[in-house]
PDB file of C-alpha atoms in Angstrom:
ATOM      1  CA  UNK A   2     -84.131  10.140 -32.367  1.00 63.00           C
ATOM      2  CA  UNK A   3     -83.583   6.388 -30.934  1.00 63.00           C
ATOM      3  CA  UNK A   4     -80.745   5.356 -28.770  1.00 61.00           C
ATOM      4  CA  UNK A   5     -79.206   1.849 -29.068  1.00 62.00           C
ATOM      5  CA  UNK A   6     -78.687   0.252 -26.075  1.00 50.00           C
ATOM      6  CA  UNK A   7     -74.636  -0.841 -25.210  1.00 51.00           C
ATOM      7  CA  UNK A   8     -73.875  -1.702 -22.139  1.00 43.00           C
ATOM      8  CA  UNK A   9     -74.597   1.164 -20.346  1.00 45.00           C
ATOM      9  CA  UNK A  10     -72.159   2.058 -16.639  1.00 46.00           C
ATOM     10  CA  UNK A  11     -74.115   3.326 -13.998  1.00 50.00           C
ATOM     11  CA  UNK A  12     -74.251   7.165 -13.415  1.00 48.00           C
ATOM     12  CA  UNK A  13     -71.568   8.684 -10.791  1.00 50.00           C
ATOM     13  CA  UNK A  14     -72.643  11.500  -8.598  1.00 75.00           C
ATOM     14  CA  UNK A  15     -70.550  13.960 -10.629  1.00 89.00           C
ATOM     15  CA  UNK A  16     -71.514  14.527 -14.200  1.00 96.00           C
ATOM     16  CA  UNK A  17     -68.632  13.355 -16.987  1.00 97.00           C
ATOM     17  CA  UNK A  18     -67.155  15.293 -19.974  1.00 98.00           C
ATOM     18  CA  UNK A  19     -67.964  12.900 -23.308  1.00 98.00           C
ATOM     19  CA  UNK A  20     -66.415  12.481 -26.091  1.00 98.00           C
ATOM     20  CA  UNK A  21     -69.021  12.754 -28.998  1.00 98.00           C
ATOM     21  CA  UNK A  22     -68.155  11.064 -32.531  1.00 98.00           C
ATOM     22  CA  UNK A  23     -69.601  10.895 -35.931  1.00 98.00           C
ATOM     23  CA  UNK A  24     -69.469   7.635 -37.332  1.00 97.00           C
ATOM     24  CA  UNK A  25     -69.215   7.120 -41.032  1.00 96.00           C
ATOM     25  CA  UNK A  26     -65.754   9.160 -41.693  1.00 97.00           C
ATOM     26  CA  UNK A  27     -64.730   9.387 -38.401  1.00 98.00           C
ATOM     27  CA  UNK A  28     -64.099   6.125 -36.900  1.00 98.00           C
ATOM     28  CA  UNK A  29     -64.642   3.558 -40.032  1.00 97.00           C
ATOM     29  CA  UNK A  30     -64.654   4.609 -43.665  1.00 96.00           C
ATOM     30  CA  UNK A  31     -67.125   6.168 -44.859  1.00 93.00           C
ATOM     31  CA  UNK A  32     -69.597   3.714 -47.859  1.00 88.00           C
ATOM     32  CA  UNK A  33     -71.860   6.344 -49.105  1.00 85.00           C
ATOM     33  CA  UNK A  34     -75.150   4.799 -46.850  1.00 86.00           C
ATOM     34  CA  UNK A  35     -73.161   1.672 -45.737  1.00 89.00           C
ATOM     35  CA  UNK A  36     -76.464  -0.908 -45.278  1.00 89.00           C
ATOM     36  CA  UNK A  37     -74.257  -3.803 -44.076  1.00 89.00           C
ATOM     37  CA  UNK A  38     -72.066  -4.622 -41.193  1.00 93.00           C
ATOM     38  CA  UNK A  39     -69.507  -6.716 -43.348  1.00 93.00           C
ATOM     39  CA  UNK A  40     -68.614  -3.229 -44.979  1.00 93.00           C
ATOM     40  CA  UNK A  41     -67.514  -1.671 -41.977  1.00 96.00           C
ATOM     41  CA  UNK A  42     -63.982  -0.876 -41.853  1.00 97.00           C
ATOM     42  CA  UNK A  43     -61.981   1.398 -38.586  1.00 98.00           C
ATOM     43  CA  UNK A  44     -59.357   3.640 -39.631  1.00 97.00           C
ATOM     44  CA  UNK A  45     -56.047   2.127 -38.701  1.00 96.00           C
ATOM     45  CA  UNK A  46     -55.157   2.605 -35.420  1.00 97.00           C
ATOM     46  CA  UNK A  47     -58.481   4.040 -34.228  1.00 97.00           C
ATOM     47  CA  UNK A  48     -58.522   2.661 -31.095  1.00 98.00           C
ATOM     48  CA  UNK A  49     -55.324   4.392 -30.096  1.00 97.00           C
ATOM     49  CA  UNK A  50     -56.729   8.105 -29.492  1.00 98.00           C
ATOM     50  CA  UNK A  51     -59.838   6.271 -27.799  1.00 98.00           C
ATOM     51  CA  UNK A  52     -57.704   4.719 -25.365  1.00 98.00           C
ATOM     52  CA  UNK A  53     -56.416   7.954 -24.640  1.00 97.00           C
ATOM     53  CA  UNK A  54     -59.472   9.869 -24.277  1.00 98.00           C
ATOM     54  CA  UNK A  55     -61.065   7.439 -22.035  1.00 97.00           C
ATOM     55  CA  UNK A  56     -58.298   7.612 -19.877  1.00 97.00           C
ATOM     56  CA  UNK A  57     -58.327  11.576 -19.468  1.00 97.00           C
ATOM     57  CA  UNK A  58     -61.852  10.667 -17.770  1.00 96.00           C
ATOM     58  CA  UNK A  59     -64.037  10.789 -21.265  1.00 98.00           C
ATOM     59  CA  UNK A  60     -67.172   9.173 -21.944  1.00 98.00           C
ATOM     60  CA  UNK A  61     -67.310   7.913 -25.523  1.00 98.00           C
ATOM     61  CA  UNK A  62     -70.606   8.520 -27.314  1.00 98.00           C
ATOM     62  CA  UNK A  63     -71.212   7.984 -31.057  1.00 98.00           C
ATOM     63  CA  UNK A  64     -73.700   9.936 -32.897  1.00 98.00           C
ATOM     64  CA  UNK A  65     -75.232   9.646 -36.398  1.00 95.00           C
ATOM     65  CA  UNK A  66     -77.429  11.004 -38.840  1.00 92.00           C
ATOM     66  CA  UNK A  67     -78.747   8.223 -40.842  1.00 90.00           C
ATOM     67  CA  UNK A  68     -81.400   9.349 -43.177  1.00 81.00           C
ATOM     68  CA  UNK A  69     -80.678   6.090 -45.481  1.00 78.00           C
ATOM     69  CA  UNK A  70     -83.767   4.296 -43.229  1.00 85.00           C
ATOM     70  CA  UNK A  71     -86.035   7.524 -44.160  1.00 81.00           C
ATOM     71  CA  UNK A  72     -84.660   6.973 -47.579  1.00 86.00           C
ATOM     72  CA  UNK A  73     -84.871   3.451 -47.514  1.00 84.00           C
ATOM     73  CA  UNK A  74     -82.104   2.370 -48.040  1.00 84.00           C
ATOM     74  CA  UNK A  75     -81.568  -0.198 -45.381  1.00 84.00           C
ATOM     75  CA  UNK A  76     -83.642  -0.757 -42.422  1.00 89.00           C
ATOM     76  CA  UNK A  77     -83.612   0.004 -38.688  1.00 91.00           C
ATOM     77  CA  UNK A  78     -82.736  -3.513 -37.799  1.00 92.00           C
ATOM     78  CA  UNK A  79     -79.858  -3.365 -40.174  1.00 93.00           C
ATOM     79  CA  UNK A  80     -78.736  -0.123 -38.994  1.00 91.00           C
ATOM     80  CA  UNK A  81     -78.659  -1.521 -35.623  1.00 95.00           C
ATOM     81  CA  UNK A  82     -76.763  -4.503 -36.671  1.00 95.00           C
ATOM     82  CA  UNK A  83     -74.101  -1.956 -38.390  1.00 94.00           C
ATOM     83  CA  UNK A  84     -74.218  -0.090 -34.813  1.00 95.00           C
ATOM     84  CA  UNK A  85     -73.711  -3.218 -32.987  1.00 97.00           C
ATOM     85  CA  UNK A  86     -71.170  -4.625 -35.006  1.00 97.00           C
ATOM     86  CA  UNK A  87     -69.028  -1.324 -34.135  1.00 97.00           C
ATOM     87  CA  UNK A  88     -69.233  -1.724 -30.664  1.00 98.00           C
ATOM     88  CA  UNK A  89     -68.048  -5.004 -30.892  1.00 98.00           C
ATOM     89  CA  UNK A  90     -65.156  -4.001 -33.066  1.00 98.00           C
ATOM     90  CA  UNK A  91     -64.185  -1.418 -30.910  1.00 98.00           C
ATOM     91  CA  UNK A  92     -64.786  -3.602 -27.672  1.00 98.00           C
ATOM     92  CA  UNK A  93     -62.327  -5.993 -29.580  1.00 98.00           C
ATOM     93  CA  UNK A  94     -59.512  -3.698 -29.518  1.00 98.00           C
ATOM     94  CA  UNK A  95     -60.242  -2.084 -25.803  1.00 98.00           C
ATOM     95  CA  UNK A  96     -62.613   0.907 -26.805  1.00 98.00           C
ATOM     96  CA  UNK A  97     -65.492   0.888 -24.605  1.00 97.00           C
ATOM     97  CA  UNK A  98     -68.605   3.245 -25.704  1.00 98.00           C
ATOM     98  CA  UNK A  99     -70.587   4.229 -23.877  1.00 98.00           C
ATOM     99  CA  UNK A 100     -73.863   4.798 -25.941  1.00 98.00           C
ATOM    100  CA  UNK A 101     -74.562   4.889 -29.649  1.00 98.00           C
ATOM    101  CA  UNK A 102     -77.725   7.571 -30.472  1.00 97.00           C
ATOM    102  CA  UNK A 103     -79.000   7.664 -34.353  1.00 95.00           C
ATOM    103  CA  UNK A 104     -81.188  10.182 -36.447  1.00 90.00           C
ATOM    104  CA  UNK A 105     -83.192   8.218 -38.418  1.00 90.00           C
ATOM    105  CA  UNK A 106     -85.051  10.925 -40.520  1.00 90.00           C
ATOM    106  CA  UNK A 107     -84.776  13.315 -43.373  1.00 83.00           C
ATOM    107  CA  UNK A 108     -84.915  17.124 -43.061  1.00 79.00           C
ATOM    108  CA  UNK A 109     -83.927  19.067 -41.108  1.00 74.00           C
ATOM    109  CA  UNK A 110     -87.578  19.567 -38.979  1.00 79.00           C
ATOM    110  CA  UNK A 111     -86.706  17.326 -36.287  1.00 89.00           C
ATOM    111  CA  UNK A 112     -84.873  18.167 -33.059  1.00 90.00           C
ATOM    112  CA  UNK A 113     -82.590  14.890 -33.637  1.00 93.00           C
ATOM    113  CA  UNK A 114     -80.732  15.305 -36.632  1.00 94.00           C
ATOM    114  CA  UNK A 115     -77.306  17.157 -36.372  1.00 96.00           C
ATOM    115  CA  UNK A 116     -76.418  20.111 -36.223  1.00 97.00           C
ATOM    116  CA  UNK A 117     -79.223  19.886 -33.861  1.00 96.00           C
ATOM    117  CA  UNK A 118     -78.460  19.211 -30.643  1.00 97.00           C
ATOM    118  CA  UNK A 119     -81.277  16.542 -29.535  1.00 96.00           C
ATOM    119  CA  UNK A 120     -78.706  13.536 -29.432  1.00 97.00           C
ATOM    120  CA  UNK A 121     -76.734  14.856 -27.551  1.00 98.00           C
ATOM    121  CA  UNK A 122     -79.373  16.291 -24.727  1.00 98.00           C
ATOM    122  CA  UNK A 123     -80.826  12.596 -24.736  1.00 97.00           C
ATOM    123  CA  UNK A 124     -77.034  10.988 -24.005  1.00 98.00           C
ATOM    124  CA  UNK A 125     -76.654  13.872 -21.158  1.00 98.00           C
ATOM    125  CA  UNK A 126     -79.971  12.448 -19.202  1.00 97.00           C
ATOM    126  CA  UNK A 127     -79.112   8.834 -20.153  1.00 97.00           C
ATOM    127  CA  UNK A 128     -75.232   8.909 -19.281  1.00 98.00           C
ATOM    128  CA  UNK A 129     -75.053  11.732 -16.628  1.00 98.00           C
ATOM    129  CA  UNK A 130     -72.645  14.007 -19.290  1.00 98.00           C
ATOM    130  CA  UNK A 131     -71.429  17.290 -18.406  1.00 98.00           C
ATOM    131  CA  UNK A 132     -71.992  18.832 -22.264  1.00 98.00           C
ATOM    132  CA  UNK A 133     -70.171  22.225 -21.494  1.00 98.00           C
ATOM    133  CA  UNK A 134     -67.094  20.286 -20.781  1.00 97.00           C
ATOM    134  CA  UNK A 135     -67.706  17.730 -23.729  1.00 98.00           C
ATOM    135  CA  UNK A 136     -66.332  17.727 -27.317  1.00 98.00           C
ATOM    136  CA  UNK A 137     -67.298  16.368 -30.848  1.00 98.00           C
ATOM    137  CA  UNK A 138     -65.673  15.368 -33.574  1.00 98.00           C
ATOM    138  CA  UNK A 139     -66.374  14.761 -37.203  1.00 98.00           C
ATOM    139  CA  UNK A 140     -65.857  14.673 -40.755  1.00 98.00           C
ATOM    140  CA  UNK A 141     -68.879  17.738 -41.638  1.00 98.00           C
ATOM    141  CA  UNK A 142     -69.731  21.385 -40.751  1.00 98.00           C
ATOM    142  CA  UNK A 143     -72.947  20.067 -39.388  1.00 97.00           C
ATOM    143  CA  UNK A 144     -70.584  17.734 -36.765  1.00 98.00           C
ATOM    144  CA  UNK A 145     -68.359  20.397 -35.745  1.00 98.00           C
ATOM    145  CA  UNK A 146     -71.519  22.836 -34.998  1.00 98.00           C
ATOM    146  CA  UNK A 147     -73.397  20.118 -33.536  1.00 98.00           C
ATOM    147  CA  UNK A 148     -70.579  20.456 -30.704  1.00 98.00           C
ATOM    148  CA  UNK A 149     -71.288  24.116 -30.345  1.00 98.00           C
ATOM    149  CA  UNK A 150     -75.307  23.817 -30.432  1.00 98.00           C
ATOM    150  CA  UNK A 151     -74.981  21.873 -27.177  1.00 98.00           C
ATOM    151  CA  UNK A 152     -72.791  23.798 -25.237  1.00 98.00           C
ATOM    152  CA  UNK A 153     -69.533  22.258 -25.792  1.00 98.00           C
ATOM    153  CA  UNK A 154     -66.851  22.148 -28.856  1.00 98.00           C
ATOM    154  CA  UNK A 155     -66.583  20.838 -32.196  1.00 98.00           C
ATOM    155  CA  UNK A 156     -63.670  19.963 -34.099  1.00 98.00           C
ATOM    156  CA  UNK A 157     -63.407  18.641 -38.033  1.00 98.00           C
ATOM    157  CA  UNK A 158     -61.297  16.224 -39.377  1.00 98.00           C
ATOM    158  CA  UNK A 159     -60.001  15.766 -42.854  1.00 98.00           C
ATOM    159  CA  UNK A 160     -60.897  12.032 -43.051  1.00 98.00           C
ATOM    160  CA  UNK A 161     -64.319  11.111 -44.738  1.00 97.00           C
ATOM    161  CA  UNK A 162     -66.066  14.239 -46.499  1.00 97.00           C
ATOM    162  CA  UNK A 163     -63.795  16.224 -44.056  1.00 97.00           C
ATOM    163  CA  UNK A 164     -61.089  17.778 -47.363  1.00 97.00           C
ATOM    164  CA  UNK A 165     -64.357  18.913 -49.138  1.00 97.00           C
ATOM    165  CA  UNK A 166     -66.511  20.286 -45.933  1.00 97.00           C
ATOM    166  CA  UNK A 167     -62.571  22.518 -44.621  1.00 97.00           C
ATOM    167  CA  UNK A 168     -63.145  24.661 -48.289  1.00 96.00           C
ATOM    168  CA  UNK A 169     -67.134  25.885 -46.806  1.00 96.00           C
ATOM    169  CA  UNK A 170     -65.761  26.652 -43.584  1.00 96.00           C
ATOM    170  CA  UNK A 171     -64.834  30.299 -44.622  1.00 92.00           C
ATOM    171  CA  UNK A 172     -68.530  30.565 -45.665  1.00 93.00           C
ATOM    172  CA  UNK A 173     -69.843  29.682 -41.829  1.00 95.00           C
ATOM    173  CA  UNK A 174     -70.067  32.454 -38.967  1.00 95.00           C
ATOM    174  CA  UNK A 175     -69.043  29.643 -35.830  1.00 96.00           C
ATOM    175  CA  UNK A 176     -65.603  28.660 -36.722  1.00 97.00           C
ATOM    176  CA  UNK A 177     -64.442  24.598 -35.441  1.00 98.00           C
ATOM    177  CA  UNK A 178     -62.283  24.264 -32.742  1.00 97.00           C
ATOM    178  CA  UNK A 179     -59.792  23.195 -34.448  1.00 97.00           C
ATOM    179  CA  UNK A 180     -58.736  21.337 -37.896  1.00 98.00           C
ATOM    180  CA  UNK A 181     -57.535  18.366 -37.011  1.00 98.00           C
ATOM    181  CA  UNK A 182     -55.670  15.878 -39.866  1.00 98.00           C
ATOM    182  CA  UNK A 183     -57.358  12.397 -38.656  1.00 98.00           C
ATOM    183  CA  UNK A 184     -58.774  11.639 -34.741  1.00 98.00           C
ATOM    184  CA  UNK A 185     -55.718  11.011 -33.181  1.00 98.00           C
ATOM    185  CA  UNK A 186     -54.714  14.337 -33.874  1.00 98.00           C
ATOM    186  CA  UNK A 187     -57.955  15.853 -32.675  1.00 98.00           C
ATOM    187  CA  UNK A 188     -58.026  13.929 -29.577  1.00 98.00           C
ATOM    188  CA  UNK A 189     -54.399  15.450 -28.879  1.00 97.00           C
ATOM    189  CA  UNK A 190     -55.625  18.608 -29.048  1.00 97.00           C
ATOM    190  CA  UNK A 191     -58.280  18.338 -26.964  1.00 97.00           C
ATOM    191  CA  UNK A 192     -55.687  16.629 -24.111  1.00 97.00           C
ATOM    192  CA  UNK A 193     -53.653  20.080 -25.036  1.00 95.00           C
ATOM    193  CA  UNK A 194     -56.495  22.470 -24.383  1.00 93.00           C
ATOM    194  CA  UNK A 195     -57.657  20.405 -21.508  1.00 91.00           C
ATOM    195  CA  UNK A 196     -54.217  20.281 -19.923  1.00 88.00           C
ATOM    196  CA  UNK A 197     -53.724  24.314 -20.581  1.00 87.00           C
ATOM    197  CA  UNK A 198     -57.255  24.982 -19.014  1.00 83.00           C
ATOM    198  CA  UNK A 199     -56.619  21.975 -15.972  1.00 69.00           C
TER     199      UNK A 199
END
């Protein structure tokens, strides 16, 4: 697993609930192993529901298999430049995240790569995160149960692979959260659920 550095706020006293997010899918288009920054592209409006979440009291951590450097397809210094480019995109339109972690391998044998829950354990220590109270949200099965293998919640969206991954949900025992149409919807549930448990 490797973290890329942002620019990290120091820890409060009181652990935070995070918002965790896929990438590819989720918050830009998804390119099939995008390999350079200049391909990125946010959904429209993406920084909208980000806003929002931050402003409930969210951290906002991105999290991302990438097993096109195993694969090699592209190359950790590209993938950071893709990583660091999205930051900056996001920074542009008034999304601040608050760490970016990446799986760099293939298979499923190491602790790193969702559903597995390593990511997220190494953003907890890092970014003082309360996981029970956090949520994740994604475009796969494997996001959605990432959520759950931590402690916390997953929800799938229909954006990316998310139309094609909603049909092999009746085949899985742990159910998402919720089916959410694109991230704005998804965030607005979580503000629901939060409000109804507040």
């Amino acid at each position: 697993m490797k973290k890329q550095k942002t620019s990290l706020p120091k820890n409060n006293s009181f652990p935070s609930p995070a918002l965790f997010l896929d990438r590819d899918g989720t918050i830009n288009h998804d390119k099939n192993y995008l390999s350079d920054e200049k391909d990125l592209k946010l959904y429209k409006n993406i920084e909208k529901p980000l806003i929002k979440i931050r402003k409930a009291g969210f951290k906002i951590v991105i999290v991302t298999n990438q097993s096109g450097i195993a694969r090699k397809f592209f190359t950790l210094t590209k993938l950071k430049k893709i990583n660091s480019t999205l930051v900056d995109m996001l920074k542009s339109l008034n999304v601040k995240v608050d760490g970016v972690y990446f799986c760099p391998h293939l298979g499923d044998e190491c602790s790193c790569r969702k559903p597995k829950p390593g990511m997220a354990f190494q953003a907890a220590k890092d970014l003082n995160i309360d996981l029970k109270n956090s949520y994740m949200i994604g475009d796969s099965i494997r996001d959605y149960l990432f959520g759950y293998n931590f402690g916390g919640k997953g929800i799938l969206v229909l954006t990316g692979h998310g139309r094609k991954q909603a049909e092999k949900i009746k085949d899985e025992k742990q159910k998402p959260l919720a089916v959410a149409k694109n991230l704005s919807q998804a965030v607005n549930f979580i503000l629901e659920v939060e409000r109804l448990n507040g």
